[in-house]
Tab-separated table of C-alpha atoms in Angstrom:
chain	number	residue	atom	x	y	z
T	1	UNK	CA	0.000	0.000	0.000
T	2	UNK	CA	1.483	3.278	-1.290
T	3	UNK	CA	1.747	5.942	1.715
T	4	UNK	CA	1.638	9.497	0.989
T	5	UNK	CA	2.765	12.238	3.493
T	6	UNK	CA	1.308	14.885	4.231
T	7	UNK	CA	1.772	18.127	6.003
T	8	UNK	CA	-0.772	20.453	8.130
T	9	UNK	CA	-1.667	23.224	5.883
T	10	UNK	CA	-3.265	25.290	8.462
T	11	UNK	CA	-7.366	25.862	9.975
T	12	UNK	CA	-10.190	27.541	8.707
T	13	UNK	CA	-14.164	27.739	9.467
T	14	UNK	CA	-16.061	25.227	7.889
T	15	UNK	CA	-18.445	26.105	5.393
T	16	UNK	CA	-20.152	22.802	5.833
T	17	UNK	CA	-20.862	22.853	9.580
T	18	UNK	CA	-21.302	25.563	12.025
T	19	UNK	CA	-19.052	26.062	15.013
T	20	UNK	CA	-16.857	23.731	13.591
T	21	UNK	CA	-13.464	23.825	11.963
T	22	UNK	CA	-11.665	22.354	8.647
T	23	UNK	CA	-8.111	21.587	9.538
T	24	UNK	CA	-6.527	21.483	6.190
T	25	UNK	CA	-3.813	18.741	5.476
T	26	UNK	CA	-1.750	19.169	2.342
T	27	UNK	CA	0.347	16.677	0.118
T	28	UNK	CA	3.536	16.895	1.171
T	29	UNK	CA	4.941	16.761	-2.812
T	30	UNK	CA	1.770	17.324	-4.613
T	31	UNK	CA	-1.334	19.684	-4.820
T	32	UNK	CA	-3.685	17.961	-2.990
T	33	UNK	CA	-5.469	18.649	0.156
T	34	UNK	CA	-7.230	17.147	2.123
T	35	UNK	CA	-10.121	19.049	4.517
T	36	UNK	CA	-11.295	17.390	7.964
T	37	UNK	CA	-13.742	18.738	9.605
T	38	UNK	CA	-12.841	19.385	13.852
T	39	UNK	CA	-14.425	20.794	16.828
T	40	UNK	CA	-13.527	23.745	18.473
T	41	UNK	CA	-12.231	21.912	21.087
T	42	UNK	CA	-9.603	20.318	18.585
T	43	UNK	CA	-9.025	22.895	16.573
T	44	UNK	CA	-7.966	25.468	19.403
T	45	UNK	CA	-5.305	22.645	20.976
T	46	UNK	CA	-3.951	21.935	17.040
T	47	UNK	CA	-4.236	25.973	16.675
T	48	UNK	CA	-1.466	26.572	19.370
T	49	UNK	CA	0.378	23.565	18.450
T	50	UNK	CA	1.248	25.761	15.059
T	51	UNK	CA	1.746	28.724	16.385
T	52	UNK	CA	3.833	27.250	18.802
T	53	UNK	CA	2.009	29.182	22.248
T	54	UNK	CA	2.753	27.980	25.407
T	55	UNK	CA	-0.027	27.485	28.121
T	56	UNK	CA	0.078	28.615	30.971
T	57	UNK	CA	-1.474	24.816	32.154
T	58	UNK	CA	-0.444	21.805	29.673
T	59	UNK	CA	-3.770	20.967	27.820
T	60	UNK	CA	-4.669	17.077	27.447
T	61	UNK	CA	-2.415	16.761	24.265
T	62	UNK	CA	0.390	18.132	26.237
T	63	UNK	CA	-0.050	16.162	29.189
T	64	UNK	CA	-0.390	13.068	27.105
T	65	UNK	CA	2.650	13.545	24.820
T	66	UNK	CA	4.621	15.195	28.367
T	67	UNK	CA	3.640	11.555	30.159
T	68	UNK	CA	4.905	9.430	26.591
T	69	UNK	CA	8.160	11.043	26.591
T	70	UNK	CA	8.650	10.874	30.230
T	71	UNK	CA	8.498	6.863	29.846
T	72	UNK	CA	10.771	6.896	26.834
T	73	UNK	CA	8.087	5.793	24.382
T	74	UNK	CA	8.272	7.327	20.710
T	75	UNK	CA	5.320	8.449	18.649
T	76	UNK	CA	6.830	6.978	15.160
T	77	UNK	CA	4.353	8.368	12.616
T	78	UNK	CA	0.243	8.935	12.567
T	79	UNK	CA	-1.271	7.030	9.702
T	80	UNK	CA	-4.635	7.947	7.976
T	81	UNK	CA	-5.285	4.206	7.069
T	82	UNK	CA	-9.650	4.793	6.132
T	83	UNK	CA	-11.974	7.167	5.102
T	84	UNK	CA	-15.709	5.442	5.775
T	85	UNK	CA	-19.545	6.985	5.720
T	86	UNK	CA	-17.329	10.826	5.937
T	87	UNK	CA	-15.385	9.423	8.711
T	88	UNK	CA	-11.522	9.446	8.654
T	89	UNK	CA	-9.671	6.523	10.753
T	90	UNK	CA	-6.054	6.904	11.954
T	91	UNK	CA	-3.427	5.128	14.099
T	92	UNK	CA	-0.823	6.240	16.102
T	93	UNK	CA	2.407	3.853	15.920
T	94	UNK	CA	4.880	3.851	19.257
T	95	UNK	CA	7.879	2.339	19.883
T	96	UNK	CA	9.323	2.051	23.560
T	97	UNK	CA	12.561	0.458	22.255
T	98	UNK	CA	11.419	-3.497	22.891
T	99	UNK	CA	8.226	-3.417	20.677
T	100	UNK	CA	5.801	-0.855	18.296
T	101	UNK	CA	2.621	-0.526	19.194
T	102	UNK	CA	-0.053	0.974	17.061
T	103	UNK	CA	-3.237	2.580	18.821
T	104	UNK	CA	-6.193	3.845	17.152
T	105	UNK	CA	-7.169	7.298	17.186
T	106	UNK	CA	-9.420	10.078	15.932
T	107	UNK	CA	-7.385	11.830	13.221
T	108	UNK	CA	-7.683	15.425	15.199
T	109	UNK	CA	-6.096	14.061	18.255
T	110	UNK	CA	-3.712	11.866	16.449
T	111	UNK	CA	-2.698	15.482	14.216
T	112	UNK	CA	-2.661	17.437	17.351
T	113	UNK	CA	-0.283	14.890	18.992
T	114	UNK	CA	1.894	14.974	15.721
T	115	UNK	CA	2.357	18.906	15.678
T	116	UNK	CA	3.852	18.071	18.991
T	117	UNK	CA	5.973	15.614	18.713
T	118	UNK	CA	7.552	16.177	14.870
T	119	UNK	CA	6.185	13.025	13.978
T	120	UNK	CA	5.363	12.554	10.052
T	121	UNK	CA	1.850	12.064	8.886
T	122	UNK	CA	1.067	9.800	6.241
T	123	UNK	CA	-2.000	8.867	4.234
T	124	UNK	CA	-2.824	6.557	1.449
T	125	UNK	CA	-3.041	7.144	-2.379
T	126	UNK	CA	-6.690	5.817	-2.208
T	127	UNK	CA	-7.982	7.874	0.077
T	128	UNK	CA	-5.823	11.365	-1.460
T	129	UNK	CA	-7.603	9.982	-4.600
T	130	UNK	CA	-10.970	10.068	-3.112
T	131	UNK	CA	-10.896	13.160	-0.911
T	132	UNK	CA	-7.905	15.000	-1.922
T	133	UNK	CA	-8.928	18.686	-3.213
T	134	UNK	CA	-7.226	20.962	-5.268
T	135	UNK	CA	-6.665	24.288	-3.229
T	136	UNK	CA	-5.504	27.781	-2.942
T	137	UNK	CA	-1.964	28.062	-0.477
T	138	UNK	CA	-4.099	30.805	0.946
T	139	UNK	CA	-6.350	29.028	3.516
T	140	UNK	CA	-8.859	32.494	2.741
T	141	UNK	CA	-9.930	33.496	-0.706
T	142	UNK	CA	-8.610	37.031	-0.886
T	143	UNK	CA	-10.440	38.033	-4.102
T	144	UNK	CA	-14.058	37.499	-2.922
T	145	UNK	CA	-15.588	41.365	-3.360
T	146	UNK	CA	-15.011	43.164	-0.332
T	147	UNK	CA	-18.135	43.833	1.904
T	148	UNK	CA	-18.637	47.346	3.733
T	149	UNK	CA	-18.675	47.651	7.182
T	150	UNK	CA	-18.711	51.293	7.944
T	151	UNK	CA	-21.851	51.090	9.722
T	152	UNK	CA	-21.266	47.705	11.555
T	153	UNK	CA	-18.116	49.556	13.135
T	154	UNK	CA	-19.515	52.806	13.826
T	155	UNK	CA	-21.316	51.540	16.774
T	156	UNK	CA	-19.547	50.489	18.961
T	157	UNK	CA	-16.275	51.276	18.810
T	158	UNK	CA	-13.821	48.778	17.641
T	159	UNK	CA	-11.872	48.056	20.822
T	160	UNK	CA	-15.340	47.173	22.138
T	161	UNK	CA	-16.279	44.417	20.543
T	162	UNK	CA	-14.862	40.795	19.852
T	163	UNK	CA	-14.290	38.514	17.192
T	164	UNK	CA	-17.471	36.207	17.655
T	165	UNK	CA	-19.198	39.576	17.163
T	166	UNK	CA	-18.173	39.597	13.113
T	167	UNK	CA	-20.636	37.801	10.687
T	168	UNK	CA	-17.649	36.740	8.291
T	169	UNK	CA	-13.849	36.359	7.799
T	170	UNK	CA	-14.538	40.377	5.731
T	171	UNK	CA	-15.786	41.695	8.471
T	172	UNK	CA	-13.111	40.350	11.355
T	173	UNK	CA	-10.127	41.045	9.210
T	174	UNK	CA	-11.214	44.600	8.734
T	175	UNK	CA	-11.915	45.170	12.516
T	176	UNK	CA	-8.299	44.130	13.180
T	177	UNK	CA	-6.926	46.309	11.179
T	178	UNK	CA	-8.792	49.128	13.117
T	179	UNK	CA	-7.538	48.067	16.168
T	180	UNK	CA	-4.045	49.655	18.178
T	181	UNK	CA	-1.118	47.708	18.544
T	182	UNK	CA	-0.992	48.102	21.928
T	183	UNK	CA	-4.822	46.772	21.870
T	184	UNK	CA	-3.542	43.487	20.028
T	185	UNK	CA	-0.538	42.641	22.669
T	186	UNK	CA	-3.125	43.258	25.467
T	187	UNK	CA	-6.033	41.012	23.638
T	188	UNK	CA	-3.150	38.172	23.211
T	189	UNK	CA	-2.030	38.181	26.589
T	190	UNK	CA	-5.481	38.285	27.935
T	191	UNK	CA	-6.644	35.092	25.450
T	192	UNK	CA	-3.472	33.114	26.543
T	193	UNK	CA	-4.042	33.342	30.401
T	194	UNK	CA	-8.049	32.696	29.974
T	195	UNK	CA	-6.727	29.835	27.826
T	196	UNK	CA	-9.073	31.033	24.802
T	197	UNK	CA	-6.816	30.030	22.182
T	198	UNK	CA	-8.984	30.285	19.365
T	199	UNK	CA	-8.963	34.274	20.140
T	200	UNK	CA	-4.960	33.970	20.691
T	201	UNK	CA	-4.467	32.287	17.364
T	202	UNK	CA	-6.632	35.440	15.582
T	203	UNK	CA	-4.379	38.392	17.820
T	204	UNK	CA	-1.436	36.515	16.791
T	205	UNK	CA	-1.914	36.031	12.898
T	206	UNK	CA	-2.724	40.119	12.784
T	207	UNK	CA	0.294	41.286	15.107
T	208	UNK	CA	2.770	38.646	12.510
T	209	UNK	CA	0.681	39.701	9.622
T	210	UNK	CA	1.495	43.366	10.540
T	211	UNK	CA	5.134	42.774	11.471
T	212	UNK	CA	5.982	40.819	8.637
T	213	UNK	CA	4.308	44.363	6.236
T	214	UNK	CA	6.878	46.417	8.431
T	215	UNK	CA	9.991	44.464	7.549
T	216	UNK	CA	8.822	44.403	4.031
T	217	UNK	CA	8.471	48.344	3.674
């Protein structure tokens, strides 16, 4: 059976499913991608995971890959082995240095685990053939016609509101843009401690996004 790595692309809301998440995985050496839907739950502890922030209390991914380390057992590679009635079905493989072990898992634990570990992820040609998508690098479409929001903003004011208050991904990237810098830091901060790291990963991407413009000027 042919394997095919693959590498996480990033997150973005689902379009399918409300409240939930697609976590994008991408052909490591190819154009395919593959889309899997997550909870918020998953998506928040896979979020951090990729943008690398560090908790103030280890979350269960943490703890669990803290405790495997801790007993000298290695987390070899994840393997997306099925895709059945929209369901995908992976396996974690360990080795302890006697024996390998292979555990099933759901695929957004056994991806959250990999971010942490560096382990490779690997799928098979059948199922890249039957799910794999052709997408954008950009997880967002950028050229979708811009929306006003002039009056959505003008009451209240921008450093009042949050980003579960914005109807789109429009609407919250133009109220980031409106807010300080200072605002952003103290928004980040404030998401880390409360452990909200859904809101963290947003702060983050605009205070990169806008140092990243500053170096390029």
């Amino acid at each position: 059976m042919k394997r095919i790595k693959l590498r996480v692309q990033g997150l973005t809301n689902s379009q399918i499913q409300s409240g939930a998440y697609a976590l994008i995985l991408a052909e490591e050496d190819g154009l395919r991608r593959i889309p899997i839907i997550v909870g918020t739950a998953e998506a928040q502890s896979i979020a951090i995971a990729l943008e690398q922030i560090i908790p103030p209390r280890p979350l269960t991914h943490d703890l669990f890959t803290v405790f495997s380390q801790a007993f000298n057992i290695e987390l070899l590679k994840v393997f997306i082995y099925k895709f059945e009635d929209g369901v995908y079905y992976s396996e974690l493989l360990f080795h302890n240095g006697d024996r390998e072990v292979r555990l099933d898992s759901r695929t957004s634990d056994a991806i959250a685990i990999a971010l942490r570990t560096g382990c490779a992820i690997y799928t098979t040609e059948e199922i890249l053939q039957e799910c794999g998508v052709v997408l954008e690098d950009s997880i967002f479409n950028e050229d979708k016609e811009e929306e006003e929001m002039d009056d959505f903003l003008e009451e209240p004011e921008p450093e009042e509101l949050e980003p579960e208050d914005m109807e789109n991904e429009e609407q919250l990237t133009k109220w980031l843009q409106l807010l300080p810098g200072d605002e952003l830091q103290e928004r980040l901060q404030e998401a880390i401690s409360e452990e909200n790291y859904e809101y963290a990963k947003i702060y983050r991407d605009e205070i990169q996004k806008r140092e990243t413009e500053r170096k390029e000027e």
